[in-house]
Coordinates of C-alpha atoms and ligand atoms in Angstrom, one line a residue:
M1 CA 0.0 0.0 0.0
F2 CA 1.3 3.5 -0.8
C3 CA 0.7 6.7 1.0
T4 CA -0.5 8.2 -2.3
D5 CA -1.9 11.3 -1.0
I6 CA 1.4 12.4 0.4
P7 CA 4.0 12.1 -2.4
N8 CA 6.8 12.9 -0.1
P9 CA 5.9 12.4 3.5
F10 CA 8.9 14.3 5.0
L11 CA 7.7 17.5 3.2
F12 CA 4.4 17.0 5.0
I13 CA 6.0 16.9 8.4
F14 CA 9.0 19.2 7.9
S15 CA 7.8 21.6 5.3
N16 CA 7.8 24.6 7.6
S17 CA 10.0 23.8 10.5
V18 CA 13.2 22.2 9.1
P19 CA 15.5 23.0 6.2
E20 CA 14.3 20.6 3.5
L21 CA 17.4 18.5 3.1
L22 CA 18.5 18.5 6.7
Y23 CA 18.5 14.8 7.2
Y24 CA 20.4 14.1 4.0
S25 CA 23.2 15.9 5.7
H26 CA 23.5 12.9 8.0
I27 CA 24.9 10.9 5.1
P28 CA 28.3 12.7 5.3
T29 CA 28.2 12.5 9.1
S30 CA 27.8 8.7 8.9
I31 CA 30.4 8.4 6.2
T32 CA 32.9 10.4 8.2
M33 CA 32.2 8.4 11.3
L34 CA 32.5 5.2 9.3
A35 CA 35.8 6.4 7.7
I36 CA 37.4 7.2 11.0
A37 CA 36.1 4.0 12.7
L38 CA 37.4 1.9 9.7
F39 CA 40.7 3.7 9.8
V40 CA 41.1 3.0 13.5
Y41 CA 40.0 -0.6 13.0
F42 CA 42.5 -1.3 10.2
K43 CA 45.3 0.2 12.3
N44 CA 44.4 -2.0 15.3
K45 CA 42.6 -5.0 14.1
Y46 CA 43.2 -7.0 17.2
S47 CA 42.1 -4.5 19.9
L48 CA 38.5 -4.9 21.1
D49 CA 37.9 -1.1 21.5
S50 CA 38.7 -0.4 17.9
K51 CA 36.3 -3.2 16.9
L52 CA 33.6 -1.8 19.1
L53 CA 34.1 1.7 17.7
L54 CA 33.5 0.2 14.2
F55 CA 30.3 -1.5 15.5
I56 CA 29.1 1.8 16.9
A57 CA 29.8 3.5 13.6
L58 CA 28.0 0.7 11.7
A59 CA 25.0 0.8 14.0
F60 CA 24.8 4.5 13.8
S61 CA 25.0 4.5 10.0
L62 CA 22.3 1.8 9.8
W63 CA 20.1 3.9 12.0
T64 CA 20.7 7.0 9.8
F65 CA 19.9 4.9 6.7
F66 CA 16.7 3.6 8.2
D67 CA 15.7 7.1 9.3
I68 CA 16.2 8.5 5.8
I69 CA 14.1 5.8 4.3
L70 CA 11.3 6.5 6.8
W71 CA 11.1 10.1 5.8
T72 CA 11.7 9.8 2.1
N73 CA 9.9 6.7 1.1
N74 CA 6.2 6.6 0.5
D75 CA 5.8 2.8 0.3
S76 CA 4.0 1.9 3.5
R77 CA 5.5 -1.6 3.4
N78 CA 9.1 -0.2 3.5
I79 CA 8.2 2.3 6.1
M80 CA 6.6 -0.5 8.3
F81 CA 9.6 -2.7 7.8
F82 CA 12.3 -0.1 8.7
W83 CA 10.2 1.4 11.5
S84 CA 9.9 -2.0 13.2
L85 CA 13.7 -2.3 13.2
I86 CA 14.9 1.2 13.9
N87 CA 14.3 1.2 17.7
L88 CA 16.3 -1.9 18.2
V89 CA 19.2 -0.4 16.3
E90 CA 18.9 2.7 18.4
L91 CA 19.2 0.6 21.6
L92 CA 22.1 -1.2 20.1
V93 CA 23.9 2.1 19.6
S94 CA 23.6 3.0 23.3
V95 CA 24.6 -0.5 24.5
L96 CA 27.6 -0.5 22.2
T97 CA 28.6 2.9 23.5
L98 CA 28.5 1.7 27.1
Y99 CA 30.5 -1.4 26.1
F100 CA 33.1 0.7 24.2
A101 CA 33.6 3.2 27.1
Y102 CA 34.1 0.3 29.5
V103 CA 36.6 -1.6 27.3
F104 CA 38.4 1.7 26.4
L105 CA 38.9 2.6 30.1
E106 CA 39.3 -0.8 31.8
K107 CA 41.4 -2.2 29.0
K108 CA 39.6 -5.5 29.3
D109 CA 36.4 -7.1 28.1
V110 CA 33.1 -7.1 30.1
S111 CA 32.2 -10.2 32.1
F112 CA 30.4 -13.1 30.5
K113 CA 27.5 -12.6 32.8
F114 CA 27.1 -9.0 31.6
K115 CA 27.1 -10.2 27.9
L116 CA 24.6 -12.9 28.7
I117 CA 22.1 -10.5 30.4
I118 CA 22.4 -7.8 27.7
G119 CA 22.5 -10.3 24.8
G120 CA 19.4 -12.1 26.2
L121 CA 17.6 -8.8 26.6
M122 CA 18.4 -7.8 23.0
S123 CA 17.4 -11.1 21.5
F124 CA 14.2 -11.0 23.5
F125 CA 13.3 -7.8 21.5
V126 CA 14.2 -9.4 18.2
F127 CA 11.5 -12.0 18.8
L128 CA 9.0 -9.2 19.4
I129 CA 9.8 -7.2 16.3
P130 CA 7.1 -8.8 14.1
T131 CA 4.4 -8.5 16.7
K132 CA 1.8 -5.9 17.4
L133 CA 3.6 -5.0 20.6
N134 CA 6.2 -3.4 18.4
I135 CA 4.1 -1.8 15.6
A136 CA 0.4 -1.6 16.5
S137 CA -1.0 -0.1 13.3
F138 CA -0.2 2.2 10.4
L139 CA -1.6 5.6 9.9
L140 CA -2.1 6.3 6.3
F141 CA -3.0 9.9 6.6
N142 CA 0.5 11.0 7.7
C143 CA 2.3 7.8 6.6
E144 CA 3.5 6.9 10.1
A145 CA 3.5 3.7 12.1
Q146 CA 1.6 3.6 15.3
Q147 CA 4.1 2.2 17.8
G148 CA 3.1 -0.5 20.3
I149 CA 3.8 -0.8 24.0
L150 CA 7.3 -2.1 23.3
L151 CA 8.3 1.5 22.5
N152 CA 8.1 2.4 26.2
Y153 CA 10.5 -0.4 27.1
Y154 CA 12.9 0.7 24.4
R155 CA 12.9 4.2 25.7
I156 CA 13.2 3.1 29.4
L157 CA 16.1 0.9 28.5
E158 CA 17.8 3.5 26.4
A159 CA 17.5 6.0 29.2
F160 CA 18.8 3.4 31.6
F161 CA 21.9 2.7 29.5
S162 CA 22.5 6.4 29.0
F163 CA 22.3 7.0 32.8
W164 CA 24.6 4.0 33.3
I165 CA 27.2 5.4 30.9
V166 CA 27.1 8.9 32.6
I167 CA 27.3 7.5 36.1
Y168 CA 30.1 5.0 35.2
L169 CA 32.1 7.8 33.5
F170 CA 31.7 10.2 36.5
R171 CA 32.8 7.5 38.9
K172 CA 35.9 6.7 36.7
I173 CA 36.8 10.4 36.7
K174 CA 36.5 10.6 40.4
N175 CA 38.6 7.4 41.0
A176 CA 41.2 8.1 38.4
I177 CA 44.7 7.2 39.8
N178 CA 46.6 10.0 38.1
T179 CA 46.1 13.2 36.2
E180 CA 46.9 11.5 32.8
E181 CA 44.2 8.9 33.5
R182 CA 41.8 11.5 34.6
K183 CA 42.3 13.7 31.6
K184 CA 41.8 10.7 29.3
T185 CA 38.6 9.7 31.1
I186 CA 37.3 13.3 31.0
F187 CA 37.8 13.6 27.2
L188 CA 36.2 10.3 26.6
S189 CA 33.3 11.2 28.8
L190 CA 32.8 14.5 27.2
G191 CA 32.6 12.8 23.8
V192 CA 30.5 9.9 24.9
I193 CA 28.1 12.0 26.9
F194 CA 27.6 14.5 24.1
F195 CA 27.0 11.7 21.8
I196 CA 24.6 9.8 24.0
L197 CA 22.7 12.9 25.1
S198 CA 22.3 14.2 21.5
F199 CA 21.5 10.8 20.0
S200 CA 19.5 9.0 22.7
G201 CA 18.4 12.1 24.5
T202 CA 16.9 13.8 21.4
N203 CA 15.4 10.4 20.3
I204 CA 13.6 10.0 23.5
Y205 CA 12.6 13.7 23.6
S206 CA 11.3 13.6 20.0
S207 CA 9.3 10.4 20.5
I208 CA 7.6 11.9 23.6
T209 CA 6.9 15.3 22.1
T210 CA 6.7 14.1 18.4
Q211 CA 8.9 17.1 17.6
W212 CA 11.0 15.0 15.2
E213 CA 13.1 17.9 13.8
I214 CA 14.9 18.1 17.2
L215 CA 16.2 14.6 16.6
Q216 CA 17.6 15.6 13.2
Y217 CA 19.8 18.2 14.9
G218 CA 20.7 15.8 17.7
L219 CA 22.5 13.6 15.2
F220 CA 25.3 16.2 15.0
G221 CA 26.4 15.0 18.4
V222 CA 28.2 12.3 16.7
V223 CA 30.6 14.8 15.2
V224 CA 31.5 16.0 18.8
F225 CA 32.0 12.4 19.8
M226 CA 34.3 11.8 16.9
S227 CA 36.3 15.0 17.6
F228 CA 37.0 14.0 21.2
L229 CA 37.8 10.5 20.2
A230 CA 40.3 11.7 17.6
Y231 CA 41.8 14.0 20.2
L232 CA 42.2 11.1 22.5
I233 CA 43.8 9.0 19.8
V234 CA 46.4 11.6 19.1
K235 CA 46.9 13.0 22.6
F236 CA 47.0 9.8 24.6
Q237 CA 47.9 7.5 21.7
A238 CA 44.8 5.5 22.3
F239 CA 44.7 2.8 19.6
N240 CA 48.4 3.6 19.0
I241 CA 47.6 6.0 16.2
K242 CA 49.3 9.4 16.0
M243 CA 49.4 11.6 13.0
F244 CA 47.1 9.7 10.8
G245 CA 44.3 10.0 13.3
A246 CA 44.6 13.8 13.3
Q247 CA 44.8 14.0 9.6
A248 CA 41.7 11.8 9.2
L249 CA 39.8 13.9 11.6
V250 CA 40.6 17.2 10.0
V251 CA 39.9 15.9 6.5
G252 CA 36.7 14.3 7.7
L253 CA 35.5 17.5 9.3
I254 CA 36.4 19.6 6.3
I255 CA 34.4 17.1 4.1
L256 CA 31.5 17.3 6.5
I257 CA 31.4 21.1 6.6
G258 CA 32.0 21.3 2.9
S259 CA 29.1 19.0 2.2
Q260 CA 26.8 21.4 4.0
F261 CA 27.1 23.7 1.0
F262 CA 24.8 21.4 -0.9
F263 CA 22.2 21.5 1.8
V264 CA 22.0 25.1 2.7
R265 CA 20.0 27.2 0.3
N266 CA 19.9 30.5 2.0
F267 CA 22.8 32.9 1.0
T268 CA 23.6 34.0 4.6
N269 CA 23.9 30.3 5.6
Q270 CA 26.2 29.7 2.6
I271 CA 28.4 32.5 3.7
L272 CA 28.4 31.2 7.3
T273 CA 29.3 27.7 6.1
G274 CA 32.1 29.2 4.0
I275 CA 33.6 31.0 7.0
T276 CA 33.3 27.8 9.1
L277 CA 35.0 25.9 6.3
V278 CA 37.9 28.4 6.1
L279 CA 38.3 28.3 9.9
A280 CA 38.2 24.5 9.9
V281 CA 41.0 24.4 7.3
V282 CA 43.2 27.0 9.1
F283 CA 42.7 25.4 12.6
G284 CA 43.0 21.9 11.2
W285 CA 46.3 22.8 9.5
A286 CA 47.6 24.3 12.8
L287 CA 46.4 21.3 14.7
I288 CA 48.2 18.8 12.4
R289 CA 51.3 20.9 12.5
S290 CA 51.4 21.1 16.3
I291 CA 50.7 17.4 16.7
K292 CA 53.4 16.7 14.2
I293 CA 55.9 18.6 16.3
E294 CA 54.7 16.9 19.4
V295 CA 54.9 13.5 17.9
E296 CA 58.4 14.1 16.6
R297 CA 59.5 15.3 20.0
K298 CA 57.9 12.3 21.7
N299 CA 59.6 10.0 19.2
Q300 CA 63.0 11.6 19.8
L301 CA 62.5 11.2 23.5
Q302 CA 61.4 7.6 23.2
E303 CA 64.4 6.8 21.0
M304 CA 66.8 8.5 23.4
S305 CA 65.3 6.7 26.4
S306 CA 65.4 3.3 24.7
R307 CA 69.1 3.9 23.8
L308 CA 69.7 4.9 27.4
A309 CA 67.9 1.8 28.6
Q310 CA 70.1 -0.3 26.3
A311 CA 73.3 1.3 27.6
N312 CA 72.1 0.8 31.1
D313 CA 71.4 -2.8 30.5
Q314 CA 74.9 -3.3 29.2
L315 CA 76.3 -1.5 32.1
R316 CA 74.3 -3.7 34.5
K317 CA 75.6 -6.8 32.7
L318 CA 79.2 -5.6 33.0
D319 CA 78.7 -4.8 36.6
N320 CA 77.2 -8.3 37.2
A321 CA 80.1 -9.9 35.4
K322 CA 82.5 -7.8 37.6
S323 CA 80.7 -8.8 40.8
E324 CA 80.8 -12.4 39.7
F325 CA 84.5 -12.2 39.0
I326 CA 85.2 -10.6 42.3
S327 CA 83.2 -13.3 44.1
I328 CA 84.9 -16.2 42.4
A329 CA 88.4 -14.7 42.8
S330 CA 87.9 -13.9 46.4
H331 CA 86.6 -17.3 47.3
Q332 CA 89.6 -18.9 45.6
L333 CA 91.9 -16.5 47.5
R334 CA 90.5 -17.0 50.9
T335 CA 91.2 -20.7 51.3
P336 CA 95.0 -20.5 50.8
L337 CA 95.2 -17.4 52.9
T338 CA 93.5 -19.1 55.8
A339 CA 95.9 -22.0 55.4
I340 CA 98.9 -19.7 55.4
K341 CA 97.5 -18.0 58.6
G342 CA 97.1 -21.4 60.2
F343 CA 100.6 -22.6 59.4
I344 CA 102.3 -19.4 60.4
S345 CA 100.5 -19.6 63.8
L346 CA 101.7 -23.2 64.2
I347 CA 105.3 -22.3 63.4
L348 CA 105.2 -19.2 65.8
E349 CA 103.8 -21.4 68.5
G350 CA 106.7 -23.8 68.1
S351 CA 104.8 -26.8 66.7
Y352 CA 107.6 -27.4 64.2
G353 CA 110.5 -26.9 66.6
K354 CA 112.2 -23.9 68.1
I355 CA 112.7 -20.9 65.9
S356 CA 115.2 -18.0 66.3
A357 CA 114.0 -14.5 67.3
E358 CA 115.0 -13.2 63.9
I359 CA 112.7 -15.7 62.1
K360 CA 110.0 -15.0 64.6
D361 CA 110.2 -11.3 63.8
V362 CA 109.9 -12.0 60.0
L363 CA 107.1 -14.5 60.5
N364 CA 105.2 -11.9 62.6
K365 CA 105.5 -9.5 59.6
V366 CA 104.3 -12.2 57.2
Y367 CA 101.4 -12.9 59.6
L368 CA 100.4 -9.3 59.6
S369 CA 100.6 -8.9 55.8
N370 CA 98.6 -12.1 55.5
E371 CA 96.0 -10.6 57.9
R372 CA 95.7 -7.5 55.7
L373 CA 95.2 -9.8 52.6
I374 CA 92.4 -11.7 54.5
E375 CA 90.7 -8.4 55.3
L376 CA 90.9 -7.2 51.8
V377 CA 89.4 -10.5 50.5
E378 CA 86.7 -10.2 53.1
D379 CA 85.9 -6.7 52.0
L380 CA 85.8 -7.8 48.3
L381 CA 83.5 -10.7 49.3
N382 CA 81.2 -8.4 51.2
L383 CA 81.1 -6.1 48.2
S384 CA 80.1 -8.9 45.9
R385 CA 77.5 -10.2 48.4
I386 CA 75.9 -6.7 48.7
E387 CA 75.9 -6.1 45.0
S388 CA 74.3 -9.4 44.1
G389 CA 71.8 -9.1 47.0
R390 CA 73.1 -12.2 48.6
M391 CA 74.1 -10.6 51.9
E392 CA 72.1 -12.3 54.7
Y393 CA 71.1 -10.6 58.0
K394 CA 70.3 -12.3 61.2
F395 CA 68.3 -10.2 63.7
E396 CA 68.5 -10.9 67.4
K397 CA 68.3 -8.9 70.6
I398 CA 71.9 -8.0 71.5
N399 CA 73.7 -5.7 74.0
L400 CA 75.7 -3.2 72.1
G401 CA 77.6 -2.2 75.2
E402 CA 79.0 -5.8 75.3
V403 CA 79.9 -5.7 71.6
C404 CA 81.8 -2.4 72.0
Q405 CA 83.6 -3.9 75.0
E406 CA 84.8 -6.8 72.9
I407 CA 85.9 -4.5 70.2
Y408 CA 87.8 -2.4 72.7
D409 CA 89.5 -5.5 74.1
T410 CA 90.6 -6.5 70.6
F411 CA 92.1 -3.1 69.7
V412 CA 93.5 -1.9 73.0
L413 CA 96.9 -3.6 72.3
R414 CA 97.2 -2.2 68.8
A415 CA 96.5 1.3 70.2
K416 CA 99.2 0.9 72.8
E417 CA 101.7 -0.2 70.1
K418 CA 101.0 3.0 68.3
N419 CA 101.2 5.1 71.5
L420 CA 97.5 6.0 71.1
D421 CA 94.8 6.1 73.8
L422 CA 91.7 4.0 73.3
D423 CA 88.7 4.8 75.4
L424 CA 85.3 3.3 75.8
V425 CA 82.6 5.5 77.3
L426 CA 79.4 3.6 78.3
D427 CA 76.5 4.8 80.4
K428 CA 76.0 1.9 82.8
N429 CA 72.4 3.1 83.5
L430 CA 71.3 2.5 79.9
A431 CA 70.5 -1.0 78.6
M432 CA 72.0 -0.5 75.2
E433 CA 70.0 -3.3 73.8
A434 CA 68.9 -3.5 70.2
V435 CA 67.4 -6.0 67.7
T436 CA 70.1 -6.2 65.0
D437 CA 72.7 -8.4 63.4
R438 CA 75.5 -8.9 65.9
N439 CA 78.3 -9.9 63.4
K440 CA 77.5 -7.1 60.9
I441 CA 77.4 -4.3 63.4
R442 CA 80.5 -5.6 65.1
E443 CA 82.2 -5.6 61.7
V444 CA 81.2 -2.1 61.0
I445 CA 82.2 -0.7 64.4
S446 CA 85.5 -2.6 64.3
N447 CA 86.3 -1.1 60.9
L448 CA 85.6 2.4 62.2
V449 CA 87.9 1.9 65.2
D450 CA 90.5 0.3 62.9
N451 CA 90.3 3.4 60.7
G452 CA 90.5 5.7 63.7
L453 CA 93.7 4.1 64.8
K454 CA 95.0 3.9 61.2
Y455 CA 94.4 7.6 60.5
T456 CA 95.5 9.1 63.8
P457 CA 99.2 9.8 64.2
K458 CA 98.9 11.1 67.8
G459 CA 96.2 11.4 70.4
G460 CA 93.6 8.7 70.5
V461 CA 90.3 7.2 69.7
K462 CA 87.1 7.1 71.8
I463 CA 84.1 4.8 71.4
K464 CA 81.0 6.4 72.9
L465 CA 77.6 4.9 73.3
T466 CA 74.4 6.9 73.9
E467 CA 70.7 6.5 73.4
V468 CA 68.9 9.0 71.1
E469 CA 65.1 8.8 70.7
E470 CA 64.6 5.1 70.7
K471 CA 67.9 4.6 68.8
I472 CA 71.3 3.7 69.9
Q473 CA 74.1 5.9 68.7
I474 CA 77.7 4.8 68.6
A475 CA 80.3 7.5 68.0
I476 CA 83.9 6.8 67.1
I477 CA 85.8 10.0 67.9
D478 CA 89.5 10.4 66.9
T479 CA 92.1 13.1 67.0
G480 CA 93.5 12.2 63.6
I481 CA 94.0 13.6 60.1
G482 CA 90.3 14.6 59.8
V483 CA 88.4 14.7 56.6
P484 CA 88.5 17.8 54.4
E485 CA 85.0 19.1 53.7
E486 CA 85.1 18.4 50.0
E487 CA 85.9 14.7 50.6
I488 CA 82.9 14.1 52.9
P489 CA 80.3 13.5 50.2
Y490 CA 82.5 10.8 48.5
L491 CA 83.8 9.1 51.7
F492 CA 81.2 6.3 51.7
S493 CA 81.5 5.5 48.0
K494 CA 83.0 2.4 46.6
F495 CA 86.9 2.4 46.4
S496 CA 87.0 6.0 47.7
R497 CA 90.2 6.9 49.6
G498 CA 91.2 10.3 50.8
K499 CA 94.2 12.1 49.3
D500 CA 95.9 12.8 52.6
I501 CA 96.4 9.2 53.6
S502 CA 99.3 8.5 51.3
R503 CA 101.8 10.1 53.7
L504 CA 100.5 7.9 56.5
N505 CA 101.4 4.8 54.4
A506 CA 98.2 3.3 55.4
G507 CA 97.0 0.3 53.5
G508 CA 93.4 -0.2 52.5
T509 CA 91.0 -0.6 49.6
G510 CA 88.5 2.2 50.2
L511 CA 85.8 -0.4 50.6
G512 CA 85.3 -0.5 54.4
L513 CA 83.0 2.6 54.7
Y514 CA 81.0 1.7 51.6
V515 CA 80.3 -1.8 52.8
G516 CA 79.6 -0.4 56.3
K517 CA 77.1 2.0 55.0
K518 CA 75.3 -0.7 53.0
M519 CA 75.2 -2.9 56.1
I520 CA 73.9 -0.3 58.5
E521 CA 71.3 0.8 56.0
A522 CA 70.1 -2.8 55.7
L523 CA 69.9 -2.9 59.5
G524 CA 67.5 0.1 59.3
G525 CA 70.1 2.6 60.6
R526 CA 72.4 5.3 59.3
I527 CA 76.1 6.2 59.3
W528 CA 77.7 9.5 58.8
V529 CA 80.8 11.5 59.5
Q530 CA 81.6 14.9 61.1
S531 CA 84.9 16.6 60.8
A532 CA 86.1 20.1 61.3
G533 CA 88.6 19.6 58.5
A534 CA 92.1 18.4 57.8
N535 CA 94.1 17.5 60.9
M536 CA 91.1 18.4 63.2
G537 CA 90.1 14.8 63.9
S538 CA 86.9 13.1 62.8
T539 CA 83.8 11.5 64.4
F540 CA 82.0 8.7 62.7
F541 CA 78.4 8.1 63.9
I542 CA 76.3 4.9 63.7
E543 CA 72.7 5.0 64.6
V544 CA 70.6 1.8 64.8
P545 CA 66.9 1.4 65.9
K546 CA 66.3 -0.5 69.1
E547 CA 63.5 -2.4 67.5
Q548 CA 63.2 -3.5 63.9
G549 CA 60.4 -1.9 61.8
E550 CA 60.9 1.4 63.5
G551 CA 61.8 4.6 61.8
E552 CA 61.1 3.2 58.3
Ligands
LIG1 P1 90.3 2.3 53.6 O1 90.5 2.7 55.0 O2 90.5 0.9 53.3 O3 90.9 3.3 52.7 P2 87.5 3.0 54.1 O4 86.3 2.9 53.2 O5 87.5 2.4 55.4 O6 88.7 2.5 53.3 O7 87.8 4.6 54.2 C1 87.7 5.4 53.1 C2 88.6 6.6 53.3 O8 88.0 7.4 54.3 C3 89.9 6.4 53.7 O9 90.8 6.1 52.7 C4 90.3 7.7 54.4 O10 90.6 8.7 53.4 C5 88.9 8.2 55.0 N1 88.8 7.8 56.4 C6 88.2 6.8 56.9 N2 88.3 6.8 58.3 C7 88.9 8.0 58.6 C8 89.3 8.6 59.8 N3 89.0 8.0 61.0 N4 90.0 9.8 59.8 C9 90.2 10.3 58.5 N5 89.9 9.8 57.4 C10 89.3 8.6 57.4

């Protein structure tokens, strides 16, 4: 049956209120949307969000196509057919938009349960398409279908999905973990909300008020959606597209605006469209140029940082190889050195017969040199353990006063030999207990006392224990060569040795303080030095927490 009395139904409805060819202008809108979506899709075939974007574009184009048929065709059978489908396609657009926003922001697919519920709901509507619930009757006088009760459900669902999208996006903006994430979500939200409000909003509004021309304008919301999307693509490299996205957007917009020339009749409108076109070309060109510069800069930065990362990687490999070498070499050295120490001790004790005083003197020197070698090997082993993360710490409650007393007993003879005073200052009222690694802390304090004696030509060394705010502080104070101010920042670095020490003829590796710092830090404490300058003596401080887990 034909609506013969009305040769062109859209003229009947729109003759006064809407520019005649308004809805044809949605053809370029759909084409641009499709072109961008296809472009994004072919650049990222395997990403779900680019597939979804393409589906939105397809559903939207289908909807526009149906809509045009409804207004331009006068065959009632065609109108009935497309009218019965258009609402479902409309619902599909809002569901897909929700799906797209979720996948784009969460970077994962929706749950199977969600798909099942929405899929079930949609297929339920498919079954109802041919029934009277969908299209109740057909009004020949204005060539319109009379919608059935189903329309209300479509509208409710569409409004529900639209609200869902808006609420979801607002929550995402609120909970964004950083500003980059927030900006990205805001841009997507602006686009999606514009789109959904202008598409679904005007659809719902038009169907309630029957002011269909509002709907025709609403479709332009899609252009806003596309613009934001394109901005997202270039700015945040969503879908991994840079320049091409911007170019496609600008060309698309220019085509879109240019095509308006064919639809506007009025001279003023033509001039306005012309001005808009010129502005779009100028700003589009500027946009492409600025993005190009930005992309180039980003690429340069990326290249530089990847080269740096490579160099860093190589350095790390070299460093590992060095640590490995030191570790193997030290292990191999330690065994014979320990054997030498044992045999010299046995000879000195007379286990191999009586020895002359002269030989004893020489053997004592050999013994001391051997001791220095053992210390050096121990330092190197510690270094390799620290650098490979294999250093193990054993925490237990210990009395630091006792530890310092033992150290004092070990060094007091050596101090006497050098004519130096060695003092231990303990406050007997304080417990001096701490949960820490006994051997490690003993090693570090011993090294500091050893250094104090080594770098002090006259005067002496004092070990002083105090409690400072839930921490135990050990100060090793000497009257020696001091540390020049400029050397202080490097003192605790690997292989760092002061320049004044050569005249003292003091052996060493420059590893003791470095290893000590690493150990104390691992024990949750700190180590530092104070010195008034060269020849003004120095004070090394160690501070360790009484309980572990404090002060972190
Ligand atoms: P080493 O003593 O084997 O050289 P360290 O790491 O123990 O290595 O010390 C590094 C450097 O710090 C020393 O070479 C010396 O210049 C300086 N230093 C350490 N302790 C003292 C001190 N008590 N007085 C002056 N300088 C010191």
